[in-house]
Amino acid sequence: MPHFPNLFSPFKIGSMAVKNRIVMPAMETHLCDKEGFVTPEVISYYRARAKGGVGYITVENTSIDPAGRINDGMLCIHEDKYVDGLKRLGEEVHGAGGKVVIQLNHAGKEALTYFTGMESVSPSPIPSPLTRTVPRELTILEIEAIVDKFAQGAERVFRAGADGVEIHMAHGYLVCQFLSPESNIRTDRYGGDTEGRARFAVEIVQSIRSKVPKDFPVICRISADEYTEKGLKLEEGKVIARLLESAGASALHVSACNSASAVYNIPCYYLEEGCFIHLASGIKSAVKVPVITVGRILRPEMAEESLRGGKADLVSMGRSLIADPYWPKKVEEGRLEDIRPCISCNRCIESIVEERLVCTVNPCIGREWELERKPMPVAKKVLVVGGGPAGLSAAAVAGEMGHKIWLWEKEPLLGGKYRYASMAPKKEYMRKFLDYLIKQAKKYATDIQCNKEATVEAIKEFAPEVVILANGAKDEFLQIPGVSNNHLMEVLDAFNEAGSLGANVAIVGGGPEGCELADYLLTQGKQVTIIEMRRVLGLGLVAHPRYHISERLKKAGAKIMINTKVLEVGRGFIVVSRRGEDKQKLDGFDSIIMSCLHRPNDALADPLKKWIKEVHVVGDAVQGRTALEAVAEGACAALKL
Ligand SMILES: Cc1cc2nc3c(=O)[nH]c(=O)nc-3n(C[C@H](O)[C@H](O)[C@H](O)COP(=O)(O)OP(=O)(O)OC[C@H]3O[C@@H](n4cnc5c(N)ncnc54)[C@H](O)[C@@H]3O)c2cc1C
Ligand SMILES: Cc1cc2nc3c(=O)[nH]c(=O)nc-3n(C[C@H](O)[C@H](O)[C@H](O)COP(=O)(O)O)c2cc1C
Ligand code: SF4
């Protein structure tokens, strides 16, 4: 059994004693109501993480000022009326054996003015890299008022019975804007050298200290490196860390980036695991207070190593705890293979731009009670058709509810299209998730058969009470002159037969699948041309991976033709027309790969509905999308049984 003695050793930050070194960092959920009050969903979400055994939870960034609220998905604490809800939340977390710290934030120039209805503010009138809005420069009186608002917020956190408070000084929000030489060009006492730029942060800590007991934890979250040309770098981060320590900070939570470098801040699968540990280690060398590290630390071995090596005192694991609230308990009990792994796809962060938090691998965010199922009084005979993510998810959830599940998959292997997702470079965590799904389905299903094609006749003969159709999309080539000749290959076949494609390959369609195939073929030393009709590559991908894959393809020397329409394909050649230019014949390809349209698949649904009372269609069979919808719809269909 793996043993992680450092990770599971107790620790103290001020008056807060924690049972282990695992921290849940602040992560917005948008589960609050539009006015920023705690809802039952917020409570359900955090209670589950407390039950899962995390050392302490940092509640998502909570607004200390209506003008600094990013949008209407952000919790609030700028008035006393918010204290009761936060108190209830704290009591639930405590009841589940956890500790709770609340993060306070003012978004500064990153507050969305169309939402707040107020001007955005910042130390200097430098546009927001995200919204391009030019903020108004704060006056000294206004700065002092905001310092006071942070202190009032912290005092409310204390009154709400929380175990500590964290001040968001990272990621390009207001305090970070003051600290940064990039966004603070003031010449008064709140600008200039490091000490001047840090004055706002220091005064916040001092002001909070005057309002809460001496040992009440006041944690400062900083971006030790902003990952931009003119932003903060580690050496200056160390000076700031020392100033915060002297002002009374109880611990430093060391993150990175600002809004101009957001593609690195929440590291997606293209970035290295543990990519900010060196920053925590650098800060730790400069201060005596405890230091928390964060950033794609997915495996307990890495967490343990960063503690053992003295690089940090605690380890923050954000998305791993979104994906599986029980990560700490499972690790402590040595059940590593039961962990539902975060695949670093960043659908979560994209989701909260407009909606509530969702996760590709965890379909029950904010309604965790739904997964705490009791066996159903009457077990139904259920046939699941298709062993991709949707079918596996349906089989596992329905099986766990006590139904009798049979799953038929026509291919020799389970996994559906998702098997190819993990073949692309840097996407090996997709395989881990697939293995998890397969393991869960096998654990709870009565029988799983591969090489078994479901036909209407076979299903009728089997006579299930319920059929869950998870048989994937109907794939069709784009309709272009020449495609009917059988010299073209599909993306999935190209993954399987990369060795026989020859040296010079063209991919028609630079969507997610085309881009990932290109990435894969480039690592095999092939020359790759991607032809895409739209003006950007990878449309449909989450923004962060889309940025990184475009960079990877450019760096690896792919020939990228965007705004380019394919008019005809033939053996070894493609005729294209670039916007505003004449036709062009591209010749000499050894292979041409065509992306497909993913159509709804109703081949079985319509005939079956005449015979079977309960037929559910889920995943790509409804419409070609992603694993997120497949996993969620599979689970939802099961929960309806
Ligand atoms: C290269 C590539 C990369 C991708 N990357 C990502 C990614 O990073 N993130 C993401 O979320 N999504 C990704 N996707 C998309 C994702 O794989 C699909 O959205 C997901 O697999 C859909 O799941 P599904 O279970 O609905 O369908 P599928 O995965 O298509 O599974 C359907 C299954 O049903 C079986 N089947 C069909 N008909 C029958 C029948 N009559 N009898 C028995 N079995 C049958 C099929 O053989 C198949 O195994 C990627 C896809 C590809 C191709
Ligand atoms: C959905 C989501 C919301 C986030 N919201 C916040 C936030 O409110 N405050 C904050 O300081 N960081 C926020 N972050 C950043 C995380 O706290 C953390 O630094 C980041 O996810 C990297 O850690 P991880 O790799 O362990 O997930 C958020 C991240 C995610 C994924
Ligand atoms: S959405 Fe993706 S990155 Fe976010 S927690 Fe879930 S698996 Fe991890």
PDB file of C-alpha atoms in Angstrom, residues 504-505 571-574 586-591:
ATOM      1  CA  ASN A 504       3.663  13.823 -46.468  1.00  0.00           C
ATOM      2  CA  VAL A 505       0.162  13.985 -45.022  1.00  0.00           C
ATOM      3  CA  ARG A 571      -5.447  10.874 -55.255  1.00  0.00           C
ATOM      4  CA  GLY A 572      -2.513  12.789 -53.703  1.00  0.00           C
ATOM      5  CA  PHE A 573      -3.852  16.265 -54.450  1.00  0.00           C
ATOM      6  CA  ILE A 574      -6.233  18.876 -53.073  1.00  0.00           C
ATOM      7  CA  LEU A 586      -1.651  21.297 -53.597  1.00  0.00           C
ATOM      8  CA  ASP A 587       0.046  18.135 -54.796  1.00  0.00           C
ATOM      9  CA  GLY A 588       2.314  15.316 -53.681  1.00  0.00           C
ATOM     10  CA  PHE A 589       0.529  14.035 -50.585  1.00  0.00           C
ATOM     11  CA  ASP A 590       1.096  10.410 -49.618  1.00  0.00           C
ATOM     12  CA  SER A 591      -2.147  10.435 -47.645  1.00  0.00           C
TER      13      SER A 591
END
